[in-house]
């Protein structure tokens, strides 16, 4: 067991970095590193790999050596450390020999806690290098981007092979290898090549909950993009396009429209590229329009949107690019404009001459990208399954889930369809029946049929809607289809019940798709946030560091919400460690105090108890989950004796929504489930909930139950379950 209690580690996290909670697998990784064990940590980009060695570095007696191939990122990391008052330094080929000598001396004097080294700095004669390291007496080695050591990985770097003897030279010093992407083979290869001894392997979920995924048809894409960028006028983002020419074109048009935008691609010279990149980091450009070349060295945490103007070649690339949004954990959008034409174009590129094997792989990957774009279901679920993770069918934050499903009574349409089949003698396939229903003038329609009463009674629905209806009826077994080549539609027992009005058909249909994420109700004052941002920019300029190095956007938003009054209260704000409080605290407090005085606002810091305390509190008092005013309105109408349908009609909401409101009160214990769901049904639903072990998504539960169970009933049963089982 570690010598460091969890309490102590939490305290250190807050003290050095200003964070309240560890993320994902950070805590167990840090504990095992401090126990002197080797570890391999696999975490998605932006999840917070650095803390896994930076925090141990602060607690261990000697120096921590970090090997990282990304020179551009090194400076940023070290700047970020220094912004927290931590003594970090780096050695790479961008420095003069004098500069390097100075840093080495500092390190040997024990004045540096973290030293970043580029692999090319490791001399060919590794004896000399290991001698040098031995003099530093390192406590820990961190190998960042560890997949670079494996020829299986997607970014093999031969220099990394020099690290293979590290463990032999320093058998007693723990090594932590970190990477954002490594499949099983690569993981094994990393462990073997680095000769890690009995390493623990930590794999975090690849899900990025704060990124919202949208796929939109590519029509008038530029106009949409411009609208979006204008609407999100305080945000910065990246727009990816396939060709160099189109990056220049789009950036040019944005620029003309008054947006601070620039283009970036591999055809520009290195100086120009790094100028653009740095200007973006410093928020001088708000939007970068780039080919995929952009982003490798980008560590800008407040990228609020990533837009794909064109379809990506494969899901790996797409996911990596969207992953550059929202590294600070705040809500961000990933929007892709999809057209089949793009797929056709990419198919040609995917054909690699004289390499049928590689071509086949690229084609397959492109096909899956197309499938993702055309997928009629939760985008996040598709992505997670692509990367080998299970995920429920509903995330609530992609275009599919946000388009909110609605249950509608489709009995009348079903009756029209079924009677058309009966009238024409159950001898036709779906195509004919739909033409008949829509009153097609086509000669293919039997003239005798044109005299039937049912001819043309289905003009109210579009062709595609009828096709969908046919599929639904077949799917729910409300009619049958013959197996032969004519696929004739036939009625069955259930069909007759519908025709006679003995049973109803309820179908879950999608409402209109939501275009992009809706603005959330913000509880902070935008004006104050603006002032805080501008103060931060001043400080950043003075110190020549990117603005988010002072403090992240998340922290500014918290300041604007909780309005801390003094240093003590400032401690509760995420990102304010002791060092940052002493360095920047007074300036921020001054702006907040001034604003609060002008607007007569009190501090709201009592609403921000640290998460851990909050959790303890809730378990002790087990307070009721809060309900909203719209839910309360429904409850009071229900108590006045109105039925669910009546409430829905009066409030102009769907019955599903009303049932959802009432379900919330089943969750609080104000309403009893027995009023809504029979005992036998409840039992069946509960057994399915238990078997799936989840109480978040309704759709998968519904899929496992027969049609008699409505969404409302399942929702209510879930709330009941949660209440009873805590
Ligand atoms: P990566 O895994 O890509 O190396 P980083 O280590 O650069 O990610 O971390 C991404 C961002 O998340 C940084 O801004 C970092 O400060 C922040 N971060 C890391 N851990 C935490 C935490 N426990 N709480 C809040 N923010 C964190
Ligand atoms: Zn979803």
CSV table of N, CA and C in Angstrom, one decimal, residues 357-483:
chain,number,residue,atom,x,y,z
A,357,UNK,N,-3.6,-4.7,-50.7
A,357,UNK,CA,-3.9,-5.0,-49.3
A,357,UNK,C,-4.2,-3.7,-48.6
A,358,UNK,N,-3.3,-2.7,-48.7
A,358,UNK,CA,-3.5,-1.4,-48.1
A,358,UNK,C,-4.8,-0.7,-48.6
A,359,UNK,N,-5.0,-0.8,-49.9
A,359,UNK,CA,-6.2,-0.2,-50.5
A,359,UNK,C,-7.5,-0.8,-49.9
A,360,UNK,N,-7.5,-2.1,-49.7
A,360,UNK,CA,-8.7,-2.8,-49.2
A,360,UNK,C,-8.9,-2.2,-47.7
A,361,UNK,N,-7.9,-2.1,-47.0
A,361,UNK,CA,-8.0,-1.6,-45.6
A,361,UNK,C,-8.6,-0.2,-45.6
A,362,UNK,N,-8.0,0.7,-46.5
A,362,UNK,CA,-8.5,2.1,-46.5
A,362,UNK,C,-9.9,2.2,-47.0
A,363,UNK,N,-10.3,1.3,-48.0
A,363,UNK,CA,-11.7,1.3,-48.5
A,363,UNK,C,-12.6,0.9,-47.4
A,364,UNK,N,-12.2,-0.1,-46.6
A,364,UNK,CA,-13.1,-0.6,-45.5
A,364,UNK,C,-13.3,0.5,-44.5
A,365,UNK,N,-12.2,1.2,-44.1
A,365,UNK,CA,-12.3,2.2,-43.1
A,365,UNK,C,-13.2,3.4,-43.6
A,366,UNK,N,-13.1,3.7,-44.9
A,366,UNK,CA,-13.9,4.7,-45.5
A,366,UNK,C,-15.4,4.3,-45.4
A,367,UNK,N,-15.6,3.0,-45.7
A,367,UNK,CA,-17.0,2.5,-45.7
A,367,UNK,C,-17.6,2.7,-44.3
A,368,UNK,N,-16.8,2.4,-43.3
A,368,UNK,CA,-17.3,2.6,-41.9
A,368,UNK,C,-17.5,4.0,-41.6
A,369,UNK,N,-16.7,4.9,-42.1
A,369,UNK,CA,-16.9,6.3,-41.9
A,369,UNK,C,-18.3,6.7,-42.5
A,370,UNK,N,-18.5,6.2,-43.7
A,370,UNK,CA,-19.8,6.5,-44.3
A,370,UNK,C,-21.0,6.0,-43.5
A,371,UNK,N,-20.8,4.7,-43.0
A,371,UNK,CA,-21.8,4.1,-42.2
A,371,UNK,C,-22.1,5.0,-40.9
A,372,UNK,N,-21.0,5.5,-40.3
A,372,UNK,CA,-21.2,6.3,-39.2
A,372,UNK,C,-22.0,7.6,-39.5
A,373,UNK,N,-21.7,8.2,-40.6
A,373,UNK,CA,-22.4,9.4,-41.0
A,373,UNK,C,-23.9,9.2,-41.3
A,374,UNK,N,-24.2,8.0,-41.9
A,374,UNK,CA,-25.5,7.7,-42.2
A,374,UNK,C,-26.3,6.9,-41.1
A,375,UNK,N,-25.6,6.7,-40.0
A,375,UNK,CA,-26.2,5.9,-38.9
A,375,UNK,C,-27.4,6.5,-38.4
A,376,UNK,N,-28.5,5.7,-38.2
A,376,UNK,CA,-29.7,6.2,-37.6
A,376,UNK,C,-29.7,5.8,-36.2
A,377,UNK,N,-28.9,6.4,-35.4
A,377,UNK,CA,-28.9,6.0,-34.0
A,377,UNK,C,-27.9,6.9,-33.3
A,378,UNK,N,-27.7,6.6,-32.0
A,378,UNK,CA,-26.8,7.5,-31.2
A,378,UNK,C,-25.4,7.5,-31.8
A,379,UNK,N,-24.9,8.6,-32.1
A,379,UNK,CA,-23.5,8.7,-32.7
A,379,UNK,C,-22.5,8.2,-31.7
A,380,UNK,N,-22.6,8.6,-30.5
A,380,UNK,CA,-21.6,8.3,-29.5
A,380,UNK,C,-21.6,6.8,-29.3
A,381,UNK,N,-22.7,6.2,-29.3
A,381,UNK,CA,-22.7,4.7,-29.2
A,381,UNK,C,-21.9,4.1,-30.3
A,382,UNK,N,-22.2,4.6,-31.5
A,382,UNK,CA,-21.5,4.1,-32.7
A,382,UNK,C,-19.9,4.2,-32.5
A,383,UNK,N,-19.5,5.4,-32.1
A,383,UNK,CA,-18.1,5.7,-31.9
A,383,UNK,C,-17.5,4.8,-30.9
A,384,UNK,N,-18.2,4.7,-29.7
A,384,UNK,CA,-17.6,3.9,-28.6
A,384,UNK,C,-17.5,2.4,-29.1
A,385,UNK,N,-18.5,1.9,-29.8
A,385,UNK,CA,-18.4,0.5,-30.2
A,385,UNK,C,-17.3,0.3,-31.2
A,386,UNK,N,-17.1,1.3,-32.0
A,386,UNK,CA,-16.0,1.3,-33.0
A,386,UNK,C,-14.7,1.1,-32.3
A,387,UNK,N,-14.6,1.7,-31.1
A,387,UNK,CA,-13.3,1.6,-30.4
A,387,UNK,C,-13.4,0.5,-29.3
A,388,UNK,N,-14.4,-0.4,-29.5
A,388,UNK,CA,-14.4,-1.6,-28.6
A,388,UNK,C,-15.0,-1.4,-27.2
A,389,UNK,N,-15.8,-0.3,-27.1
A,389,UNK,CA,-16.4,-0.1,-25.7
A,389,UNK,C,-17.9,-0.2,-25.8
A,390,UNK,N,-18.5,-0.8,-24.8
A,390,UNK,CA,-20.0,-0.8,-24.8
A,390,UNK,C,-20.5,0.5,-24.4
A,391,UNK,N,-21.6,0.9,-24.9
A,391,UNK,CA,-22.2,2.2,-24.5
A,391,UNK,C,-23.7,2.1,-24.8
A,392,UNK,N,-24.5,2.6,-23.9
A,392,UNK,CA,-26.0,2.6,-24.1
A,392,UNK,C,-26.4,3.3,-25.4
A,393,UNK,N,-27.6,3.0,-25.8
A,393,UNK,CA,-28.1,3.5,-27.1
A,393,UNK,C,-28.5,5.0,-27.0
A,394,UNK,N,-28.3,5.6,-25.9
A,394,UNK,CA,-28.8,7.0,-25.8
A,394,UNK,C,-27.8,7.8,-25.0
A,395,UNK,N,-27.2,8.9,-25.6
A,395,UNK,CA,-26.2,9.7,-24.9
A,395,UNK,C,-26.8,11.0,-24.5
A,396,UNK,N,-27.9,11.5,-25.2
A,396,UNK,CA,-28.5,12.7,-24.9
A,396,UNK,C,-27.7,13.9,-25.4
A,397,UNK,N,-26.6,13.7,-26.2
A,397,UNK,CA,-25.8,14.8,-26.6
A,397,UNK,C,-25.2,14.6,-28.0
A,398,UNK,N,-26.0,14.0,-28.9
A,398,UNK,CA,-25.6,14.0,-30.3
A,398,UNK,C,-26.8,14.3,-31.1
A,399,UNK,N,-26.7,14.6,-32.4
A,399,UNK,CA,-27.8,15.0,-33.1
A,399,UNK,C,-29.0,14.1,-33.1
A,400,UNK,N,-28.7,12.8,-33.0
A,400,UNK,CA,-29.7,11.8,-33.0
A,400,UNK,C,-30.5,11.9,-31.7
A,401,UNK,N,-29.7,11.8,-30.6
A,401,UNK,CA,-30.4,11.8,-29.3
A,401,UNK,C,-31.1,13.1,-29.0
A,402,UNK,N,-30.5,14.2,-29.5
A,402,UNK,CA,-31.1,15.5,-29.2
A,402,UNK,C,-32.4,15.8,-30.0
A,403,UNK,N,-32.5,15.0,-31.1
A,403,UNK,CA,-33.7,15.2,-31.9
A,403,UNK,C,-34.9,14.7,-31.2
A,404,UNK,N,-34.8,14.2,-30.0
A,404,UNK,CA,-35.8,13.8,-29.1
A,404,UNK,C,-36.9,13.0,-29.8
A,405,UNK,N,-37.0,11.8,-29.4
A,405,UNK,CA,-38.1,10.9,-29.9
A,405,UNK,C,-39.4,11.3,-29.4
A,406,UNK,N,-40.4,10.9,-30.1
A,406,UNK,CA,-41.8,11.3,-29.7
A,406,UNK,C,-42.6,10.1,-30.1
A,407,UNK,N,-43.5,9.7,-29.1
A,407,UNK,CA,-44.4,8.6,-29.4
A,407,UNK,C,-45.6,9.1,-30.0
A,408,UNK,N,-46.0,8.6,-31.2
A,408,UNK,CA,-47.2,9.1,-31.8
A,408,UNK,C,-48.2,7.9,-32.1
A,409,UNK,N,-49.5,8.2,-32.1
A,409,UNK,CA,-50.4,7.2,-32.5
A,409,UNK,C,-50.5,7.1,-34.0
A,410,UNK,N,-50.1,5.9,-34.5
A,410,UNK,CA,-50.0,5.7,-36.0
A,410,UNK,C,-51.1,4.8,-36.4
A,411,UNK,N,-52.2,4.6,-35.6
A,411,UNK,CA,-53.2,3.6,-35.9
A,411,UNK,C,-53.9,3.9,-37.3
A,412,UNK,N,-54.3,5.2,-37.4
A,412,UNK,CA,-55.0,5.5,-38.6
A,412,UNK,C,-54.2,5.3,-39.9
A,413,UNK,N,-52.9,5.7,-39.9
A,413,UNK,CA,-52.1,5.4,-41.1
A,413,UNK,C,-52.0,3.9,-41.3
A,414,UNK,N,-51.8,3.2,-40.2
A,414,UNK,CA,-51.7,1.7,-40.4
A,414,UNK,C,-52.9,1.1,-41.0
A,415,UNK,N,-54.1,1.6,-40.5
A,415,UNK,CA,-55.3,1.1,-41.1
A,415,UNK,C,-55.4,1.4,-42.6
A,416,UNK,N,-55.0,2.6,-43.0
A,416,UNK,CA,-55.0,2.9,-44.4
A,416,UNK,C,-54.2,1.9,-45.2
A,417,UNK,N,-53.0,1.7,-44.7
A,417,UNK,CA,-52.0,0.8,-45.4
A,417,UNK,C,-52.6,-0.6,-45.5
A,418,UNK,N,-53.1,-1.1,-44.3
A,418,UNK,CA,-53.6,-2.5,-44.3
A,418,UNK,C,-54.8,-2.6,-45.2
A,419,UNK,N,-55.7,-1.6,-45.2
A,419,UNK,CA,-56.9,-1.8,-46.0
A,419,UNK,C,-56.5,-1.7,-47.5
A,420,UNK,N,-55.5,-1.0,-47.8
A,420,UNK,CA,-55.0,-0.9,-49.2
A,420,UNK,C,-54.6,-2.3,-49.6
A,421,UNK,N,-53.9,-3.0,-48.7
A,421,UNK,CA,-53.4,-4.4,-49.0
A,421,UNK,C,-54.6,-5.3,-49.2
A,422,UNK,N,-55.6,-5.2,-48.3
A,422,UNK,CA,-56.8,-6.1,-48.5
A,422,UNK,C,-57.5,-5.8,-49.8
A,423,UNK,N,-57.8,-4.5,-50.0
A,423,UNK,CA,-58.6,-4.2,-51.2
A,423,UNK,C,-57.9,-4.7,-52.5
A,424,UNK,N,-56.6,-4.7,-52.6
A,424,UNK,CA,-55.9,-5.1,-53.8
A,424,UNK,C,-55.6,-6.6,-53.8
A,425,UNK,N,-56.2,-7.3,-52.8
A,425,UNK,CA,-56.1,-8.8,-52.9
A,425,UNK,C,-54.9,-9.4,-52.3
A,426,UNK,N,-54.1,-8.7,-51.5
A,426,UNK,CA,-52.9,-9.2,-50.9
A,426,UNK,C,-52.0,-9.9,-51.9
A,427,UNK,N,-51.8,-9.2,-53.1
A,427,UNK,CA,-51.0,-9.8,-54.1
A,427,UNK,C,-49.8,-8.9,-54.5
A,428,UNK,N,-49.6,-7.8,-53.8
A,428,UNK,CA,-48.6,-6.8,-54.2
A,428,UNK,C,-47.5,-6.6,-53.2
A,429,UNK,N,-46.4,-6.0,-53.7
A,429,UNK,CA,-45.3,-5.6,-52.8
A,429,UNK,C,-45.5,-4.2,-52.3
A,430,UNK,N,-44.5,-3.7,-51.5
A,430,UNK,CA,-44.7,-2.4,-50.9
A,430,UNK,C,-44.7,-1.3,-51.9
A,431,UNK,N,-43.9,-1.4,-52.9
A,431,UNK,CA,-43.8,-0.3,-54.0
A,431,UNK,C,-45.2,-0.1,-54.6
A,432,UNK,N,-45.9,-1.1,-55.0
A,432,UNK,CA,-47.2,-0.9,-55.6
A,432,UNK,C,-48.2,-0.4,-54.6
A,433,UNK,N,-48.2,-0.9,-53.4
A,433,UNK,CA,-49.2,-0.5,-52.4
A,433,UNK,C,-49.0,1.0,-52.1
A,434,UNK,N,-47.7,1.4,-52.0
A,434,UNK,CA,-47.5,2.9,-51.7
A,434,UNK,C,-48.0,3.7,-52.9
A,435,UNK,N,-47.7,3.3,-54.1
A,435,UNK,CA,-48.1,4.1,-55.3
A,435,UNK,C,-49.7,4.2,-55.3
A,436,UNK,N,-50.3,3.1,-54.9
A,436,UNK,CA,-51.7,3.0,-54.9
A,436,UNK,C,-52.3,4.0,-53.8
A,437,UNK,N,-51.7,3.9,-52.6
A,437,UNK,CA,-52.1,4.7,-51.5
A,437,UNK,C,-52.0,6.2,-51.9
A,438,UNK,N,-50.9,6.6,-52.6
A,438,UNK,CA,-50.7,8.0,-52.9
A,438,UNK,C,-51.4,8.4,-54.2
A,439,UNK,N,-52.2,7.5,-54.7
A,439,UNK,CA,-53.0,7.8,-55.9
A,439,UNK,C,-52.1,8.1,-57.1
A,440,UNK,N,-51.1,7.3,-57.3
A,440,UNK,CA,-50.2,7.5,-58.5
A,440,UNK,C,-51.0,7.3,-59.8
A,441,UNK,N,-50.7,8.2,-60.7
A,441,UNK,CA,-51.4,8.1,-62.0
A,441,UNK,C,-50.7,7.1,-63.0
A,442,UNK,N,-49.7,6.5,-62.4
A,442,UNK,CA,-48.8,5.6,-63.3
A,442,UNK,C,-49.7,4.5,-63.9
A,443,UNK,N,-49.2,4.1,-65.1
A,443,UNK,CA,-49.9,3.0,-65.8
A,443,UNK,C,-49.8,1.7,-65.2
A,444,UNK,N,-48.8,1.6,-64.3
A,444,UNK,CA,-48.5,0.3,-63.6
A,444,UNK,C,-49.7,0.0,-62.7
A,445,UNK,N,-50.4,1.0,-62.3
A,445,UNK,CA,-51.6,0.7,-61.4
A,445,UNK,C,-52.7,0.1,-62.2
A,446,UNK,N,-53.2,-1.0,-61.8
A,446,UNK,CA,-54.3,-1.7,-62.4
A,446,UNK,C,-55.5,-0.7,-62.5
A,447,UNK,N,-56.0,-0.4,-63.7
A,447,UNK,CA,-57.1,0.6,-63.9
A,447,UNK,C,-58.3,0.3,-63.0
A,448,UNK,N,-58.6,-1.0,-62.8
A,448,UNK,CA,-59.7,-1.4,-61.9
A,448,UNK,C,-59.4,-0.9,-60.5
A,449,UNK,N,-58.2,-0.9,-60.1
A,449,UNK,CA,-57.8,-0.4,-58.7
A,449,UNK,C,-58.0,1.1,-58.5
A,450,UNK,N,-58.0,1.8,-59.7
A,450,UNK,CA,-58.1,3.3,-59.5
A,450,UNK,C,-59.6,3.6,-59.2
A,451,UNK,N,-60.5,2.7,-59.3
A,451,UNK,CA,-61.9,3.0,-58.9
A,451,UNK,C,-62.1,2.6,-57.4
A,452,UNK,N,-61.2,2.0,-56.8
A,452,UNK,CA,-61.4,1.6,-55.4
A,452,UNK,C,-61.4,2.9,-54.4
A,453,UNK,N,-62.2,2.7,-53.3
A,453,UNK,CA,-62.3,3.9,-52.4
A,453,UNK,C,-60.9,4.2,-51.8
A,454,UNK,N,-60.1,3.2,-51.6
A,454,UNK,CA,-58.9,3.4,-50.9
A,454,UNK,C,-57.8,4.0,-51.8
A,455,UNK,N,-58.0,4.1,-53.1
A,455,UNK,CA,-57.1,4.6,-54.0
A,455,UNK,C,-56.8,6.1,-53.7
A,456,UNK,N,-55.6,6.4,-53.3
A,456,UNK,CA,-55.2,7.8,-53.1
A,456,UNK,C,-55.6,8.3,-51.7
A,457,UNK,N,-55.9,7.4,-50.7
A,457,UNK,CA,-56.2,7.9,-49.4
A,457,UNK,C,-55.0,8.2,-48.6
A,458,UNK,N,-53.8,7.9,-49.2
A,458,UNK,CA,-52.6,8.1,-48.4
A,458,UNK,C,-51.7,9.3,-48.9
A,459,UNK,N,-52.4,10.3,-49.5
A,459,UNK,CA,-51.6,11.4,-50.0
A,459,UNK,C,-51.0,12.2,-48.9
A,460,UNK,N,-51.5,12.1,-47.7
A,460,UNK,CA,-51.0,12.9,-46.6
A,460,UNK,C,-49.6,12.6,-46.2
A,461,UNK,N,-49.1,11.4,-46.5
A,461,UNK,CA,-47.7,11.1,-46.2
A,461,UNK,C,-46.9,11.0,-47.4
A,462,UNK,N,-45.6,11.3,-47.2
A,462,UNK,CA,-44.6,11.2,-48.3
A,462,UNK,C,-44.3,9.7,-48.6
A,463,UNK,N,-43.8,9.5,-49.8
A,463,UNK,CA,-43.3,8.2,-50.1
A,463,UNK,C,-42.4,7.5,-49.1
A,464,UNK,N,-41.4,8.3,-48.6
A,464,UNK,CA,-40.5,7.7,-47.7
A,464,UNK,C,-41.2,7.4,-46.3
A,465,UNK,N,-42.1,8.2,-46.0
A,465,UNK,CA,-42.8,8.0,-44.8
A,465,UNK,C,-43.6,6.7,-44.8
A,466,UNK,N,-44.2,6.4,-46.0
A,466,UNK,CA,-44.9,5.2,-46.1
A,466,UNK,C,-44.0,4.0,-46.1
A,467,UNK,N,-42.8,4.2,-46.7
A,467,UNK,CA,-41.8,3.1,-46.7
A,467,UNK,C,-41.4,2.8,-45.3
A,468,UNK,N,-41.3,3.8,-44.5
A,468,UNK,CA,-40.9,3.7,-43.1
A,468,UNK,C,-42.0,2.9,-42.4
A,469,UNK,N,-43.3,3.4,-42.7
A,469,UNK,CA,-44.4,2.7,-42.0
A,469,UNK,C,-44.5,1.2,-42.3
A,470,UNK,N,-44.2,0.9,-43.5
A,470,UNK,CA,-44.2,-0.5,-43.9
A,470,UNK,C,-43.2,-1.3,-43.1
A,471,UNK,N,-42.0,-0.7,-43.0
A,471,UNK,CA,-40.9,-1.4,-42.2
A,471,UNK,C,-41.3,-1.5,-40.8
A,472,UNK,N,-41.9,-0.5,-40.2
A,472,UNK,CA,-42.3,-0.5,-38.8
A,472,UNK,C,-43.4,-1.6,-38.6
A,473,UNK,N,-44.4,-1.7,-39.5
A,473,UNK,CA,-45.4,-2.7,-39.3
A,473,UNK,C,-44.8,-4.1,-39.4
A,474,UNK,N,-43.9,-4.3,-40.3
A,474,UNK,CA,-43.3,-5.6,-40.5
A,474,UNK,C,-42.4,-5.9,-39.2
A,475,UNK,N,-41.7,-4.9,-38.8
A,475,UNK,CA,-40.8,-5.0,-37.6
A,475,UNK,C,-41.6,-5.4,-36.4
A,476,UNK,N,-42.8,-4.8,-36.2
A,476,UNK,CA,-43.6,-5.1,-35.0
A,476,UNK,C,-44.6,-6.2,-35.3
A,477,UNK,N,-44.4,-6.9,-36.4
A,477,UNK,CA,-45.2,-8.0,-36.8
A,477,UNK,C,-46.7,-7.7,-36.9
A,478,UNK,N,-47.0,-6.5,-37.3
A,478,UNK,CA,-48.4,-6.1,-37.5
A,478,UNK,C,-48.8,-6.6,-38.9
A,479,UNK,N,-47.9,-7.0,-39.7
A,479,UNK,CA,-48.2,-7.7,-41.0
A,479,UNK,C,-47.1,-8.6,-41.4
A,480,UNK,N,-47.3,-9.3,-42.5
A,480,UNK,CA,-46.2,-10.3,-42.9
A,480,UNK,C,-45.8,-10.0,-44.4
A,481,UNK,N,-44.7,-10.5,-44.7
A,481,UNK,CA,-44.2,-10.4,-46.1
A,481,UNK,C,-43.7,-11.7,-46.6
A,482,UNK,N,-44.1,-12.1,-47.8
A,482,UNK,CA,-43.6,-13.4,-48.3
A,482,UNK,C,-42.2,-13.4,-48.5
A,483,UNK,N,-41.6,-14.6,-48.5
A,483,UNK,CA,-40.1,-14.8,-48.6
A,483,UNK,C,-39.7,-14.8,-50.1
